[in-house]
Coordinates of C-alpha atoms and ligand atoms in Angstrom, one line a residue:
M1 CA 100.5 96.6 78.7
R2 CA 99.6 98.1 81.9
Y3 CA 101.7 97.3 84.4
D4 CA 100.1 99.4 86.8
Y5 CA 98.6 96.8 89.2
A6 CA 100.7 93.3 88.2
S7 CA 103.3 94.6 91.5
D8 CA 104.4 97.1 93.3
N9 CA 107.8 96.9 91.9
T10 CA 106.9 97.5 88.4
S11 CA 106.4 101.2 89.6
G12 CA 109.7 103.5 89.1
V13 CA 112.2 105.6 91.9
C14 CA 110.4 108.1 93.7
P15 CA 111.4 111.8 93.3
E16 CA 113.0 111.5 97.4
A17 CA 115.2 108.3 96.5
W18 CA 116.1 109.6 93.4
A19 CA 117.4 113.2 94.4
A20 CA 119.2 111.1 97.5
M21 CA 121.4 109.4 94.7
E22 CA 122.1 112.0 92.8
A23 CA 123.3 113.8 96.2
A24 CA 125.7 110.5 96.5
N25 CA 126.9 110.8 92.9
R26 CA 129.4 113.4 93.9
G27 CA 132.8 113.5 94.5
R28 CA 135.2 110.6 95.7
V29 CA 134.2 108.6 99.2
P30 CA 135.0 105.4 100.5
S31 CA 133.7 102.2 99.7
Y32 CA 131.9 99.5 101.0
G33 CA 130.0 101.3 103.4
D34 CA 132.6 102.9 105.0
D35 CA 131.4 106.6 104.2
A36 CA 129.4 109.6 105.4
W37 CA 126.0 108.2 103.7
T38 CA 125.8 104.7 104.9
T39 CA 126.5 105.6 108.5
R40 CA 123.7 108.5 108.1
A41 CA 121.4 105.5 106.9
A42 CA 122.0 103.5 109.9
D43 CA 121.5 106.5 112.3
M44 CA 117.9 107.1 110.1
I45 CA 117.1 103.8 110.5
R46 CA 117.9 103.5 114.0
A47 CA 115.7 106.8 114.5
T48 CA 112.7 106.3 113.2
F49 CA 113.0 102.4 115.1
E50 CA 113.7 105.0 118.8
T51 CA 116.8 101.8 119.9
D52 CA 119.7 101.1 119.0
C53 CA 119.7 98.7 116.7
E54 CA 122.3 97.0 113.9
V55 CA 121.1 98.2 110.6
F56 CA 122.9 95.8 107.3
F57 CA 122.1 97.5 103.3
V58 CA 121.5 94.3 101.1
F59 CA 120.5 94.5 97.3
N60 CA 117.2 92.7 97.6
G61 CA 114.4 91.4 100.4
T62 CA 115.6 87.2 99.1
A63 CA 118.9 88.2 100.8
A64 CA 117.7 90.2 103.6
N65 CA 115.2 87.1 104.6
S66 CA 117.4 84.8 103.6
L67 CA 120.4 85.6 105.3
S68 CA 118.8 87.4 108.4
L69 CA 116.6 83.7 109.3
A70 CA 120.6 82.2 108.7
S71 CA 121.8 83.9 111.2
L72 CA 119.4 82.6 113.3
C73 CA 119.9 79.3 112.8
Q74 CA 122.0 76.3 113.0
S75 CA 121.7 74.0 109.5
Y76 CA 120.2 71.4 111.8
H77 CA 117.1 74.2 112.9
S78 CA 113.8 74.7 111.6
V79 CA 111.9 78.5 110.4
I80 CA 108.2 78.6 111.2
C81 CA 106.0 80.4 108.4
H82 CA 103.0 81.0 107.3
D83 CA 102.2 78.6 103.8
Q84 CA 101.4 81.5 101.6
A85 CA 104.9 83.2 102.9
H86 CA 107.4 84.9 100.2
V87 CA 110.0 82.5 102.3
E88 CA 108.2 79.4 101.3
R89 CA 106.7 80.0 98.2
D90 CA 109.2 82.7 96.4
E91 CA 112.9 82.8 97.4
C92 CA 113.6 79.4 95.2
G93 CA 115.3 77.9 98.4
A94 CA 117.4 80.5 99.9
P95 CA 116.6 80.7 103.1
E96 CA 117.0 77.0 103.0
F97 CA 120.4 77.2 100.9
F98 CA 122.0 79.8 102.8
S99 CA 121.7 78.9 106.7
N100 CA 123.1 75.0 104.9
G101 CA 119.9 72.8 105.1
T102 CA 117.6 74.6 108.3
K103 CA 113.7 73.2 107.2
I104 CA 111.0 75.6 107.1
L105 CA 107.8 74.3 108.4
L106 CA 104.8 75.5 107.4
A107 CA 101.2 76.6 109.4
G108 CA 98.2 78.2 109.0
G109 CA 95.8 80.8 109.8
P110 CA 93.3 83.1 108.1
Q111 CA 94.1 85.9 105.8
G112 CA 97.9 85.6 105.8
K113 CA 98.3 85.6 109.3
L114 CA 100.2 82.7 111.5
D115 CA 97.7 81.5 113.8
P116 CA 99.5 81.6 117.7
A117 CA 97.9 78.0 118.1
E118 CA 98.8 76.7 114.9
V119 CA 102.6 77.8 115.5
E120 CA 102.7 76.2 118.9
S121 CA 101.2 72.8 117.9
V122 CA 104.0 73.0 115.2
V123 CA 106.8 74.1 117.6
T124 CA 105.5 71.5 120.1
R125 CA 104.3 68.3 117.4
R126 CA 108.3 66.8 118.0
S127 CA 111.3 67.3 120.4
D128 CA 112.8 63.9 119.7
I129 CA 116.3 64.3 118.2
H130 CA 115.4 63.1 114.7
F131 CA 113.2 66.7 114.0
P132 CA 114.7 70.0 112.8
K133 CA 114.8 71.7 116.2
P134 CA 112.4 74.7 115.7
R135 CA 114.4 78.2 116.3
V136 CA 112.5 80.6 114.7
I137 CA 109.0 82.2 114.0
T138 CA 109.1 84.6 111.1
L139 CA 105.9 86.5 110.1
T140 CA 105.2 89.0 106.6
Q141 CA 103.9 92.6 107.7
A142 CA 102.2 93.3 105.4
T143 CA 101.1 89.8 104.9
E144 CA 100.8 88.6 101.5
L145 CA 97.4 88.5 101.4
G146 CA 97.7 92.2 102.0
T147 CA 96.4 92.3 105.5
V148 CA 97.7 94.1 108.9
Y149 CA 99.4 92.4 112.4
T150 CA 98.0 94.5 114.9
P151 CA 100.7 95.4 118.0
A152 CA 99.0 92.4 120.2
E153 CA 98.8 89.7 117.2
V154 CA 102.7 90.0 116.7
H155 CA 102.6 90.0 121.0
A156 CA 100.8 86.9 120.7
L157 CA 103.5 85.0 118.3
S158 CA 106.7 87.2 119.8
D159 CA 104.7 85.0 122.9
V160 CA 105.0 81.6 121.6
A161 CA 108.6 82.1 120.4
R162 CA 109.5 83.2 123.6
R163 CA 107.8 80.5 126.0
H164 CA 109.7 78.0 123.7
G165 CA 112.9 79.8 123.8
L166 CA 112.2 80.8 119.7
A167 CA 113.6 84.0 117.9
V168 CA 111.1 86.0 115.9
H169 CA 112.0 87.1 112.6
M170 CA 110.1 89.7 110.6
D171 CA 109.5 89.9 106.5
G172 CA 108.6 93.8 106.2
A173 CA 108.8 94.1 102.3
R174 CA 105.8 96.1 102.8
F175 CA 106.8 97.6 106.4
A176 CA 106.1 101.0 105.1
N177 CA 102.7 100.0 104.4
A178 CA 101.9 98.6 107.9
V179 CA 103.5 101.6 109.7
A180 CA 101.0 103.9 107.4
S181 CA 97.9 101.8 107.7
L182 CA 98.2 101.4 111.5
G183 CA 99.4 104.9 112.3
L184 CA 101.6 103.4 115.2
P185 CA 105.3 104.4 115.7
P186 CA 107.5 101.2 113.9
K187 CA 109.1 100.0 117.4
A188 CA 105.4 99.0 118.5
L189 CA 105.3 96.6 115.3
T190 CA 108.9 95.4 115.9
W191 CA 110.8 94.9 118.8
Q192 CA 108.2 96.1 120.9
A193 CA 106.2 93.5 120.4
G194 CA 108.9 91.0 120.1
V195 CA 110.3 91.1 116.9
D196 CA 114.4 90.4 117.2
V197 CA 115.7 91.0 113.5
L198 CA 113.4 92.9 110.3
S199 CA 113.8 92.7 106.8
L200 CA 113.1 96.3 105.8
G201 CA 111.9 96.6 102.3
G202 CA 113.2 100.2 100.4
T203 CA 112.7 98.6 96.7
K204 CA 109.0 98.6 97.0
N205 CA 108.9 101.9 98.8
G206 CA 109.8 103.3 96.0
M207 CA 113.8 102.8 96.2
A208 CA 115.2 101.4 92.7
V209 CA 117.4 98.4 94.8
G210 CA 117.8 97.4 98.5
D211 CA 116.0 96.4 101.8
A212 CA 117.8 97.0 104.9
V213 CA 118.4 94.0 107.3
V214 CA 117.6 95.2 111.3
F215 CA 118.8 93.6 114.5
F216 CA 117.2 94.9 117.2
R217 CA 118.8 92.2 119.2
R218 CA 122.8 92.6 118.7
E219 CA 123.7 89.5 119.3
F220 CA 122.4 87.8 116.2
A221 CA 124.0 90.4 114.1
R222 CA 127.3 88.5 115.2
E223 CA 129.7 88.2 111.7
F224 CA 126.4 89.0 110.2
D225 CA 129.0 91.7 107.5
Y226 CA 130.8 88.3 106.3
R227 CA 127.6 86.6 105.7
C228 CA 126.3 89.5 103.5
K229 CA 130.2 89.4 101.7
Q230 CA 130.1 85.5 101.3
A231 CA 126.9 86.0 99.7
G232 CA 127.8 88.5 97.0
Q233 CA 125.9 90.8 99.0
L234 CA 128.0 93.4 100.5
C235 CA 128.0 96.6 97.6
S236 CA 131.3 98.2 97.3
K237 CA 129.4 101.7 96.3
M238 CA 127.5 101.0 99.6
R239 CA 126.8 104.3 99.2
F240 CA 124.2 103.9 96.5
L241 CA 122.3 101.7 98.9
A242 CA 122.2 103.8 101.5
A243 CA 121.4 107.3 100.2
P244 CA 117.8 106.3 98.8
W245 CA 117.6 105.7 102.5
V246 CA 118.3 109.3 103.6
G247 CA 115.7 110.4 100.7
L248 CA 113.3 107.8 101.9
L249 CA 113.3 108.6 105.8
E250 CA 113.9 112.5 106.1
G251 CA 111.0 114.4 106.4
G252 CA 108.4 110.9 106.2
A253 CA 108.2 110.5 102.5
W254 CA 108.7 106.3 102.9
L255 CA 105.0 106.9 105.3
R256 CA 103.5 109.2 102.6
H257 CA 104.5 106.9 99.8
A258 CA 103.3 103.7 101.8
A259 CA 100.1 106.0 102.5
Q260 CA 98.9 107.0 98.9
A261 CA 99.5 103.6 98.0
N262 CA 97.2 101.9 100.6
A263 CA 94.9 104.8 99.7
M264 CA 94.4 103.5 96.3
A265 CA 94.2 99.8 97.0
R266 CA 91.2 101.2 99.4
R267 CA 89.6 103.1 96.8
L268 CA 90.1 100.2 94.0
A269 CA 88.2 97.8 96.2
A270 CA 85.5 100.4 97.1
R271 CA 85.2 99.8 93.3
L272 CA 85.6 96.8 92.6
E273 CA 83.4 95.4 95.5
R274 CA 80.1 97.1 93.4
I275 CA 80.8 95.0 91.2
H276 CA 78.5 91.8 91.0
D277 CA 80.7 88.3 90.7
V278 CA 83.8 90.1 92.7
Q279 CA 84.3 89.3 96.0
L280 CA 87.5 90.7 98.1
I281 CA 89.4 87.9 99.4
A282 CA 90.8 89.5 102.3
P283 CA 90.2 93.3 103.7
V284 CA 92.5 95.6 102.3
E285 CA 94.4 96.8 105.0
A286 CA 97.8 97.7 102.8
N287 CA 98.4 98.2 98.9
G288 CA 97.4 95.1 98.2
V289 CA 93.9 93.9 96.6
F290 CA 93.0 90.3 96.7
V291 CA 89.5 89.4 94.8
E292 CA 87.7 86.6 93.7
M293 CA 86.1 87.1 90.2
P294 CA 85.4 85.1 87.4
K295 CA 88.0 83.8 85.1
S296 CA 86.2 85.7 82.2
L297 CA 86.2 88.8 83.6
A298 CA 90.0 88.8 84.2
D299 CA 90.6 87.1 81.2
A300 CA 88.8 90.2 80.0
L301 CA 90.6 92.9 81.5
M302 CA 94.3 90.9 80.6
A303 CA 92.8 91.2 76.7
R304 CA 92.6 94.6 77.4
G305 CA 96.3 94.9 78.2
W306 CA 96.1 95.2 81.9
K307 CA 98.9 92.8 83.2
F308 CA 97.7 91.4 87.0
Y309 CA 98.5 88.3 88.6
N310 CA 96.0 85.1 89.2
F311 CA 96.8 84.4 93.5
I312 CA 94.7 81.6 94.8
G313 CA 93.1 78.9 93.1
E314 CA 91.1 79.8 89.6
R315 CA 89.1 82.7 90.9
G316 CA 92.2 84.2 92.6
Y317 CA 93.4 87.5 91.7
R318 CA 96.3 90.0 93.2
L319 CA 96.3 94.0 91.9
M320 CA 99.0 95.6 93.6
C321 CA 99.4 99.6 94.3
S322 CA 102.8 101.7 94.5
W323 CA 103.6 105.1 95.4
E324 CA 102.6 105.6 91.8
T325 CA 99.5 104.4 91.4
T326 CA 97.1 107.7 91.0
D327 CA 93.0 107.8 91.2
A328 CA 93.0 108.3 87.7
V329 CA 94.5 105.0 87.4
V330 CA 91.8 103.6 89.5
D331 CA 89.4 105.3 87.9
E332 CA 90.0 103.9 84.5
F333 CA 90.5 100.2 86.0
A334 CA 87.6 100.2 88.1
A335 CA 85.6 101.4 85.0
E336 CA 87.4 98.8 82.2
A337 CA 85.9 96.3 85.2
E338 CA 82.4 97.3 85.2
A339 CA 82.1 97.2 81.5
C340 CA 84.0 94.0 80.9
A341 CA 81.2 92.5 84.2
R342 CA 78.6 94.3 82.3
A343 CA 79.7 92.9 78.7
L344 CA 80.2 89.2 79.9
A345 CA 76.7 89.7 82.1
Ligands
PLP1 C1 108.6 91.5 97.2 C2 108.6 90.7 98.5 C3 110.2 90.3 99.3 C4 111.7 90.5 98.6 O1 111.5 90.1 97.4 P1 112.7 90.3 96.6 O2 112.5 90.5 94.8 O3 113.6 89.7 96.9 O4 113.7 91.9 96.4 C5 110.0 89.7 100.4 N1 109.2 89.3 101.0 C6 107.9 89.4 100.9 C7 106.5 89.6 101.1 C8 107.6 90.3 99.3 O5 106.9 90.2 98.8

């Protein structure tokens, strides 16, 4: 089986993260985050965002999302997200679990992006005591459909949030891809656009394991260390969660890898688009290609050993690129797709 397009987490650890892990694997240092690697990684994240944010390192994105949402909510609150959102579809109820019952409310919007007017109507639909009180808007950047919110689009959502006293959370499992795509400073997509808390993805960017929680509004970070510990998310050998961030951020490897993944997605899309019967579902703005194709074509590719996932409906498929995807792998897949399509025509 070829797992090149199944997900961006089928790839390995990038050399920069690996080298940093190796460098961290020397000597004995304090545990539970009281070490120099953890301090340095947090400082580098603060420098990257050009603000004095609070930073915590956890093992994965589900923990980053659900614990940060829990820190923003009481159990009687609700969180508004897109109906395609990872927090709704792919976290097994962890946000509800860790917040002791906070309800998730769904809103729509084209191409995986929340529509501010829809969000506002969800927020204002009810204001009585019988309905869970809206408390947070969470948006995914880059989105689950491989699109990217512009700063103006993030602003429009945070405006709705501010008008109604809500906080703004960003699921940035692929935040690096969004930054590389827009070519803007990370602050322009986050705190300057009204984001209060960010789940910053490391795993899909090239780390072995680990995501970070970045609180731009520090008051929301109160006692977050206890929340992490209770949830089993306080790493005792924290230097190994922290050091890869140093490797990725130092010298800009995080953005180089994200840009590579994005470029490969664009290259793949350009080839696939030329095939009759293959249509893009959403513009390719990050590292995912979302296409509609006949099931027979997808089946033929899978029979040739390419693993990738059906995403929306019978004809919708998702092809993810990573920092490790090369021109050659794209061209190989595209040539096979062309051959399969010809054989089926
Ligand atoms: C991968 C991903 C996550 C994190 O998932 P984990 O498996 O918990 O690391 C979160 N949000 C989105 C949109 C993702 O694609």
